Tab-separated table of C-alpha atoms and ligand atoms in Angstrom:
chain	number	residue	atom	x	y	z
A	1	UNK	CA	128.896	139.205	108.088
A	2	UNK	CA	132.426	139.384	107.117
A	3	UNK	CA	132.316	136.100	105.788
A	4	UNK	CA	128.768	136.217	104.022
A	5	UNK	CA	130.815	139.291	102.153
A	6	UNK	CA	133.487	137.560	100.938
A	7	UNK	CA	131.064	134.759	99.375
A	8	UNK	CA	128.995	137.960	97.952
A	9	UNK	CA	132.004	138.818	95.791
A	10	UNK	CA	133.368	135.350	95.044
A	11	UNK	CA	129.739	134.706	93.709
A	12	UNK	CA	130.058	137.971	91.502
A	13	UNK	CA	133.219	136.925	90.595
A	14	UNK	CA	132.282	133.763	88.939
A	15	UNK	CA	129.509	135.369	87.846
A	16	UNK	CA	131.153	138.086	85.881
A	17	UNK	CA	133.791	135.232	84.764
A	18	UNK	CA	131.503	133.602	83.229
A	19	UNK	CA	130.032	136.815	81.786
A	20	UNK	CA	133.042	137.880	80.275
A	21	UNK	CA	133.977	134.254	79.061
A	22	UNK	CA	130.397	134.035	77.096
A	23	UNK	CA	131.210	137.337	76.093
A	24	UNK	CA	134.450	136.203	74.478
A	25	UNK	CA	133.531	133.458	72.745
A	26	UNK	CA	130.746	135.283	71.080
A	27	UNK	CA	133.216	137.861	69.945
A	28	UNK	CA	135.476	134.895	68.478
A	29	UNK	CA	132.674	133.714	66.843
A	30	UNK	CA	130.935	136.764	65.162
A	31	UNK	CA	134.962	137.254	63.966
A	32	UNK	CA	134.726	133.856	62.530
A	33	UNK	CA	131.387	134.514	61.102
A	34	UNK	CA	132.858	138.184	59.495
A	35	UNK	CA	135.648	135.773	58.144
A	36	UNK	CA	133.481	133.071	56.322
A	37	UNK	CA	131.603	135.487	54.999
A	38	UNK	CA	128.120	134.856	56.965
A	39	UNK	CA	127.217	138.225	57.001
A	40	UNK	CA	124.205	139.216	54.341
A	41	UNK	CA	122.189	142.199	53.975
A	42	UNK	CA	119.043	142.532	53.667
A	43	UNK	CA	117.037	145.771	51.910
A	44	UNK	CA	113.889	147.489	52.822
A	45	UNK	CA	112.751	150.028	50.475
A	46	UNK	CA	111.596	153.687	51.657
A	47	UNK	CA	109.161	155.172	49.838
A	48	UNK	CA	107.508	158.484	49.280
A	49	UNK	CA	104.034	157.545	50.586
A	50	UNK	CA	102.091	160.518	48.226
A	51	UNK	CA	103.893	159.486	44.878
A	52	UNK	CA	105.376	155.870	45.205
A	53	UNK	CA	108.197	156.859	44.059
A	54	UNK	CA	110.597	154.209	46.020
A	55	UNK	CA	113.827	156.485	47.122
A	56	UNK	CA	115.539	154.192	48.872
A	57	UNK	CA	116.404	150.832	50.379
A	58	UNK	CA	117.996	150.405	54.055
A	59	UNK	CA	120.853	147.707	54.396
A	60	UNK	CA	120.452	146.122	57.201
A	61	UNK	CA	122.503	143.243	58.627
A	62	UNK	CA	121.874	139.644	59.272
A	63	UNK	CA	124.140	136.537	59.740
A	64	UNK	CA	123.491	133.242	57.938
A	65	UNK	CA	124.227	130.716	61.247
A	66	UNK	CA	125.284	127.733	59.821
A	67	UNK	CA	123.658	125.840	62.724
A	68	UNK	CA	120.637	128.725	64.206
A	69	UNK	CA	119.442	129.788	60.759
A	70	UNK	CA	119.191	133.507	59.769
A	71	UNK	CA	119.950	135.795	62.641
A	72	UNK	CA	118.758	139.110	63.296
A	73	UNK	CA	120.705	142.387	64.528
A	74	UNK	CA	119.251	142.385	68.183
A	75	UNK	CA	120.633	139.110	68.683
A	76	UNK	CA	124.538	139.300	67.667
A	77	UNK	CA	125.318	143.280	67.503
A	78	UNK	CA	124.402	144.336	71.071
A	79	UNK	CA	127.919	142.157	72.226
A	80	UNK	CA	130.086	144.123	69.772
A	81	UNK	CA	128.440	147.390	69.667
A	82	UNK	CA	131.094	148.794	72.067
A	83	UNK	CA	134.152	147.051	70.365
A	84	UNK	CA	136.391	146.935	67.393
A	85	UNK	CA	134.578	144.145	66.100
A	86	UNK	CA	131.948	146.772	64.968
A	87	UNK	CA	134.491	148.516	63.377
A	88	UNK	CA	135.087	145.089	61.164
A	89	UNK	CA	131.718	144.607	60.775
A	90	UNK	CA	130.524	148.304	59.662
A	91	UNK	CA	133.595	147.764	56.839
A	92	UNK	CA	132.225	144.632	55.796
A	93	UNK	CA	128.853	145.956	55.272
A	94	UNK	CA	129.556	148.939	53.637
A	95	UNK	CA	131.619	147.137	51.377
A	96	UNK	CA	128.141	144.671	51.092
A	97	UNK	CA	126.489	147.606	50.245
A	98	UNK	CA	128.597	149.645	47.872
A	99	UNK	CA	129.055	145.607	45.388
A	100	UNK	CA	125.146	145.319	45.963
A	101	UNK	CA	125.019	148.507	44.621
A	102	UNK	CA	127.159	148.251	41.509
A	103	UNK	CA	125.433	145.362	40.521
A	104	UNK	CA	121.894	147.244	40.809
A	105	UNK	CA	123.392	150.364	38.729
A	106	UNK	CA	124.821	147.536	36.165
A	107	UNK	CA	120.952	145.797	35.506
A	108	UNK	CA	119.878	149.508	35.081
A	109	UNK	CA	118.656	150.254	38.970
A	110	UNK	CA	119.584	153.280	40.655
A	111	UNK	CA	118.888	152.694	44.182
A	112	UNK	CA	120.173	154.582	46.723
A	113	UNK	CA	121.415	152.898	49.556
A	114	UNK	CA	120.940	154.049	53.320
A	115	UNK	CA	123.849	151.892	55.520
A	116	UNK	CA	124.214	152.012	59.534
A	117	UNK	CA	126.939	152.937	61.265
A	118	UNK	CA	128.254	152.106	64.756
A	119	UNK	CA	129.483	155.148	67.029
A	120	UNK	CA	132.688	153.110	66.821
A	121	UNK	CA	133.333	153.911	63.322
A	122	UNK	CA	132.855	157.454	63.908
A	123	UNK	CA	135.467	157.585	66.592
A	124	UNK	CA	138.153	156.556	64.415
A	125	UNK	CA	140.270	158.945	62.986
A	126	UNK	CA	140.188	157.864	59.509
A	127	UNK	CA	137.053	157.053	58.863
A	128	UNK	CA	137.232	159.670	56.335
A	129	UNK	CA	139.883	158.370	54.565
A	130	UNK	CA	138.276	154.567	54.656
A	131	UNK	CA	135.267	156.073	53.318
A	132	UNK	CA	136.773	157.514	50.401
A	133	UNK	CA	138.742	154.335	49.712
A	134	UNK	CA	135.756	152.181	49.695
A	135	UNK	CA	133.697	154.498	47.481
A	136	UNK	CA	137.162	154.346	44.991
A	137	UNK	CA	136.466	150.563	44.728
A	138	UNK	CA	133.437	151.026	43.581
A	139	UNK	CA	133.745	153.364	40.665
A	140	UNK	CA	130.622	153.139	39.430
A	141	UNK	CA	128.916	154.146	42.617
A	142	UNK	CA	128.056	157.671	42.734
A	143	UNK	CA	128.860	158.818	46.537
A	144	UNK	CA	125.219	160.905	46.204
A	145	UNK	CA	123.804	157.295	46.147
A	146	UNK	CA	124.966	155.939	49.713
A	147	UNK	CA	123.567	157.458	52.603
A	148	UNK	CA	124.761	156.751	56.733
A	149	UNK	CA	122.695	156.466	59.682
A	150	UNK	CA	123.886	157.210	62.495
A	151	UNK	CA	121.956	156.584	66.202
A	152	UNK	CA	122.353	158.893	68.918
A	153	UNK	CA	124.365	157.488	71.748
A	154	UNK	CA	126.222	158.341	74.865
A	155	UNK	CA	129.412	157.494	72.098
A	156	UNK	CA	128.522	160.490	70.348
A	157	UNK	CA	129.417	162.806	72.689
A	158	UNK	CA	132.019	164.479	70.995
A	159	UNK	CA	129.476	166.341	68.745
A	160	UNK	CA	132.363	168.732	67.544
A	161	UNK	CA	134.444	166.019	66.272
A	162	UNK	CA	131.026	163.941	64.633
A	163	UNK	CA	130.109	167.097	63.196
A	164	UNK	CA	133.314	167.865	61.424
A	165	UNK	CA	133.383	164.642	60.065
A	166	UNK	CA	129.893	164.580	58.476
A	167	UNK	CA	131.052	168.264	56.392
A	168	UNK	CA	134.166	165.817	55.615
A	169	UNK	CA	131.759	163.196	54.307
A	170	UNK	CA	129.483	165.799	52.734
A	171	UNK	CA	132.147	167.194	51.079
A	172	UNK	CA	132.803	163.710	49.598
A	173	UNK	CA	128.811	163.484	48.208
A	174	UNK	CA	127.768	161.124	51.157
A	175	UNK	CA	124.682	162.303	52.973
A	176	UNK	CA	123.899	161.783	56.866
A	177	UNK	CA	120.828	160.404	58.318
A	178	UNK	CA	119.644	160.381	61.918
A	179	UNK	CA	118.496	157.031	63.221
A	180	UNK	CA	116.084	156.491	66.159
A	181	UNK	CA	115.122	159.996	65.948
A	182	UNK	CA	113.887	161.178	69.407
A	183	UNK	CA	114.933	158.093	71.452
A	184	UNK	CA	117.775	159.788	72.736
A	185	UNK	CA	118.239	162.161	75.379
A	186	UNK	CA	119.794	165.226	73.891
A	187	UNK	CA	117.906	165.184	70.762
A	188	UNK	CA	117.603	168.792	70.390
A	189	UNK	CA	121.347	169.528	70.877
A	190	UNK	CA	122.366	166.875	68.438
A	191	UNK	CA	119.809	168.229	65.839
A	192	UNK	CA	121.523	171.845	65.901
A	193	UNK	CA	125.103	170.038	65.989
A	194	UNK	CA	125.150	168.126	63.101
A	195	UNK	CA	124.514	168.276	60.264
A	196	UNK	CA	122.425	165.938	58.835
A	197	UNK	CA	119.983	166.015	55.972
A	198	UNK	CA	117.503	162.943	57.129
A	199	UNK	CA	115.809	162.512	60.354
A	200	UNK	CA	114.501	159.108	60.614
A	201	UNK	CA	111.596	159.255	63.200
A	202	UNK	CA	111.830	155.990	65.852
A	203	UNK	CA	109.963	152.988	64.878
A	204	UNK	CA	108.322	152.631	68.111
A	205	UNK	CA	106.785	156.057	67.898
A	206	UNK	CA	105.257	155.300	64.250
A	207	UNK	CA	104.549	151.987	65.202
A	208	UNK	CA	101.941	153.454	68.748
A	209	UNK	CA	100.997	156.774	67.404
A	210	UNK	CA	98.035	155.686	66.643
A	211	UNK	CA	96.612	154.196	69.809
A	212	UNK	CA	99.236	156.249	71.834
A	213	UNK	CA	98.589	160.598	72.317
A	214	UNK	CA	102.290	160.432	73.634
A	215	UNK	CA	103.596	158.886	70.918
A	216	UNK	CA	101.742	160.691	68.148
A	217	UNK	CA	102.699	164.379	70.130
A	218	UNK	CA	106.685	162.719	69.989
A	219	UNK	CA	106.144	162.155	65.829
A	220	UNK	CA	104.012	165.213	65.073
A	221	UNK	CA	106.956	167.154	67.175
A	222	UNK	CA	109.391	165.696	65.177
A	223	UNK	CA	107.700	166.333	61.755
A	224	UNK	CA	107.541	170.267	63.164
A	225	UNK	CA	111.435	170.153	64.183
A	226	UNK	CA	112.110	168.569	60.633
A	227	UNK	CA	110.417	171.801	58.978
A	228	UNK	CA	111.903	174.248	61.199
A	229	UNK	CA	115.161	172.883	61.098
A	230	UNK	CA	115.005	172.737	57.252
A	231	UNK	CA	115.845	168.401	57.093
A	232	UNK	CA	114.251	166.050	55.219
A	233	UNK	CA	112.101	163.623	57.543
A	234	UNK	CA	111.371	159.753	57.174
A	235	UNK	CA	108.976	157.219	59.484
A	236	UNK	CA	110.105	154.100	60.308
A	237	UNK	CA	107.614	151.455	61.560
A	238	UNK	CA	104.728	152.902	58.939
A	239	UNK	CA	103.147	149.181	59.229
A	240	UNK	CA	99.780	149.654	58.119
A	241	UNK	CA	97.894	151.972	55.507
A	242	UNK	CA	96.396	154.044	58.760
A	243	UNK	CA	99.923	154.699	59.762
A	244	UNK	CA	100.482	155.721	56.549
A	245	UNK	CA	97.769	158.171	56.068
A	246	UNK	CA	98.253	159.792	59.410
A	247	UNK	CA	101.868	160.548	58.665
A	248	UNK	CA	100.480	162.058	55.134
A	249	UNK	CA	98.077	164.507	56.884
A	250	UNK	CA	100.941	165.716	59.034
A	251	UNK	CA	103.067	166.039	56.246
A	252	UNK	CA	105.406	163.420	56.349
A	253	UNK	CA	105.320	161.813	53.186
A	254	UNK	CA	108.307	159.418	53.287
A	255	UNK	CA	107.957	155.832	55.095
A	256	UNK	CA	109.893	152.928	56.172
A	257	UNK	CA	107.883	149.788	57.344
A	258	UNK	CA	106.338	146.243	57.212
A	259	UNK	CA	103.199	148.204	55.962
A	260	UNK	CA	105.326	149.157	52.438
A	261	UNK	CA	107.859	146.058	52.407
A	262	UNK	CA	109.810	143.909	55.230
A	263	UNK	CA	113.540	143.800	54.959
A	264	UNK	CA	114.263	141.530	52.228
A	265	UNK	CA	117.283	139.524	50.478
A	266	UNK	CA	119.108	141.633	47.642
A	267	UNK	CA	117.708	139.048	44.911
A	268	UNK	CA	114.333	140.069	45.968
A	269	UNK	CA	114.454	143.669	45.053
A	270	UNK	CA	114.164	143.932	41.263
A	271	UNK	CA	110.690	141.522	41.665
A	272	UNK	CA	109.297	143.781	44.737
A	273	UNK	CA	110.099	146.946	42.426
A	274	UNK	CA	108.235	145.763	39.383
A	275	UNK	CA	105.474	144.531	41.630
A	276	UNK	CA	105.279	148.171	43.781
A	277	UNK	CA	105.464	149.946	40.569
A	278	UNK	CA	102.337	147.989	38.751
A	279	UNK	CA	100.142	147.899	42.334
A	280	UNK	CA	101.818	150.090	44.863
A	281	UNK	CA	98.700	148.043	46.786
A	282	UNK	CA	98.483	150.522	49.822
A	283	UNK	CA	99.309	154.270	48.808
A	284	UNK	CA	96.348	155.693	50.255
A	285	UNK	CA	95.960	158.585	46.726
A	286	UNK	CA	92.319	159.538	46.783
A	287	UNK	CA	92.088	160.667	50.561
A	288	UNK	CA	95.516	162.412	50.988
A	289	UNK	CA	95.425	165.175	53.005
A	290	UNK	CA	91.595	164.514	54.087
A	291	UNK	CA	91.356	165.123	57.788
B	301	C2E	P1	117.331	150.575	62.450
B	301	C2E	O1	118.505	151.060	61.688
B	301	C2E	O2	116.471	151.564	63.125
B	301	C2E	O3	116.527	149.679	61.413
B	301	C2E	C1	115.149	149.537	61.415
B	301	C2E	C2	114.733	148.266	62.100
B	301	C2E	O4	113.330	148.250	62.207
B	301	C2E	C3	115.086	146.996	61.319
B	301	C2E	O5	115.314	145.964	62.256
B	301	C2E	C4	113.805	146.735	60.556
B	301	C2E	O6	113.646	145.392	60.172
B	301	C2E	C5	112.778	147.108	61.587
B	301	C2E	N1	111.506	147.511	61.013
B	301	C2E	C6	111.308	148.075	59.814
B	301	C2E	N2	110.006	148.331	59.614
B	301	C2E	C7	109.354	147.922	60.721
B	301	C2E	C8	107.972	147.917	61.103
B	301	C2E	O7	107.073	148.338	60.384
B	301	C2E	N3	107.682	147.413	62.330
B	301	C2E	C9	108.650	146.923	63.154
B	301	C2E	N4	108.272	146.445	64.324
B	301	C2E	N5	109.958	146.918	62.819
B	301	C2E	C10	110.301	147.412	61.617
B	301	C2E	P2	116.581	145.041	62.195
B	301	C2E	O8	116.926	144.701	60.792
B	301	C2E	O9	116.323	143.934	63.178
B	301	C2E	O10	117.737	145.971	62.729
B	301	C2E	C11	117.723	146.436	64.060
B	301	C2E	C12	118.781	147.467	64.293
B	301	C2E	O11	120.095	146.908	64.187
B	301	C2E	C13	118.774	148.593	63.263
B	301	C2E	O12	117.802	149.527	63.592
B	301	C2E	C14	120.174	149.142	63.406
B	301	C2E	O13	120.258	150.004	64.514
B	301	C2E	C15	120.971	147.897	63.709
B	301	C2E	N6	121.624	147.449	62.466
B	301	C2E	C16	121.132	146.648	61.494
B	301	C2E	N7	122.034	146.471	60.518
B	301	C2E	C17	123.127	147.200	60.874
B	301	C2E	C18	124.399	147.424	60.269
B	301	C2E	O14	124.699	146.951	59.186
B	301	C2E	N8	125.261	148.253	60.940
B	301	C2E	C19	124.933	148.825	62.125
B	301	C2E	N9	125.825	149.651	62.695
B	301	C2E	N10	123.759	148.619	62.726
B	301	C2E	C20	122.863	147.815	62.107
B	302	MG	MG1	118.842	152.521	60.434
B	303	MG	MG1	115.756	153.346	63.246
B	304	MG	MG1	116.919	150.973	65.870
């Protein structure tokens, strides 16, 4: 038995060797990638779903693989998520973000731009004072135009500390949005902590409300919390026109989904705008509000 225990462990061993090697070289190479510039971002507009009126576009990351193509969030951030490569990265696309923007505001757009940040950032103690010095190197930017998201996470415990930094960032013009609204476990806690001005209701909530009594009680709760708590409140996942007029009736009139427009390259935007404005193909206007 002794001996079967011994093997038990060197097996783990090599296992979590090999773990932790993998690990490492996918950290050298997401580096590499941050280096050579392989990181893009792509936009998806949020619209108010009653009037049109398009108030927003999410950056959202992707990296150009010279050899696998164009890869998505789930399958490179999860490995630095806890690291200080996600400190690099959320610099790199803010920075992304704040040019993009500068060249929008000099063709005459003024889009407001939502970025995500890791619970990494947040723990440093001068994220403040980065903030502010990327927001000076874009002059033109106004700091009411840039928005963070931040996702609840065991990270975030230090709600005092999160909390006195979003005032800091208010205080600067940047406003706070909470991601994944109502995955989390302490929700309700975080809600009356910080202070943000957006919640952004779970994708996978929108996405099953309709089929789902769970789900739809989760979003209909949140829409409720958003009013009593006195925050603005957007749906992610609004993928289809249904989705979209069941938010309306419950009075959520801002959306986020494949329904409206997927996540798409910068270059993209100024077509999809002119094409929204002259069709906006799916705002359901006649039946608003209709039971
Ligand atoms: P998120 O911030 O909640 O972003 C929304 C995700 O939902 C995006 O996935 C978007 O493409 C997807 N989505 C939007 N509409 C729909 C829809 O109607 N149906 C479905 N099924 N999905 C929809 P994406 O781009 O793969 O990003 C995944 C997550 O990765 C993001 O979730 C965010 O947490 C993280 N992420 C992405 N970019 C960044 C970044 O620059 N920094 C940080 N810190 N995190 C990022
Ligand atoms: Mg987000
Ligand atoms: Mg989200
Ligand atoms: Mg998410």
């Amino acid at each position: 038995a002794k001996q079967a225990g011994k093997n038990r462990f060197h097996l783990f061993d090599v296992a979590s060797d090999a773990a932790i090697r993998i690990k490492r070289e996918s950290l050298d190479q997401i580096a590499a990638a941050i280096a050579q510039h392989q990181l893009v971002l792509y936009y998806q507009p949020q619209v108010n779903m009653q009037t049109g009126e398009v108030v927003g576009m999410e950056a959202l990351v992707r990296w150009l693989h010279p050899e696998r193509g164009l890869l998505a969030p789930g399958q490179f951030l999860p490995v630095i998520e806890d690291h200080d490569l996600a400190i690099a990265i959320g610099e790199r696309v803010l920075d992304l973000a704040l040019s993009q923007m500068a060249r929008w505001l000099a063709a005459g757009l003024h889009l407001p731009v939502s970025v995500n940040v890791f619970s990494r950032q947040l723990q440093q103690d001068d994220f403040v004072h980065k903030l502010r010095q990327a927001l000076a190197a874009h002059p033109t930017v106004p700091s009411s135009a840039l928005e963070l998201e931040i996702v609840e996470t065991s990270a975030l415990q230090d709600m005092a500390q999160v909390s006195g930094l979003m005032h800091a960032c208010a205080e600067l013009g940047v406003r706070f949005a909470l991601d994944d609204f109502g995955t989390g476990y302490s929700s309700l806690t975080y809600l009356k902590k910080l202070p943000a001005e957006l919640l952004k209701i779970d994708q996978s909530f929108v996405r099953d409300m309709l089929d789902d009594r769970d789900d739809l009680a989760i979003v209909q709760g949140v829409v409720g919390l958003s009013k009593a708590f006195n925050r603005k409140v957007i749906a992610e996942g609004v993928e289809t026109v249904a989705h979209g007029r069941k938010l309306l009736a419950m009075g959520c009139v801002l959306g986020q989904g494949y329904g409206i427009a997927r996540p798409m390259p910068a270059q993209q935007v100024p077509g999809w705008l002119d094409q929204w404005r002259a069709q906006q193909p799916w705002v359901p206007q006649e039946d608003v509000g209709l039971p």
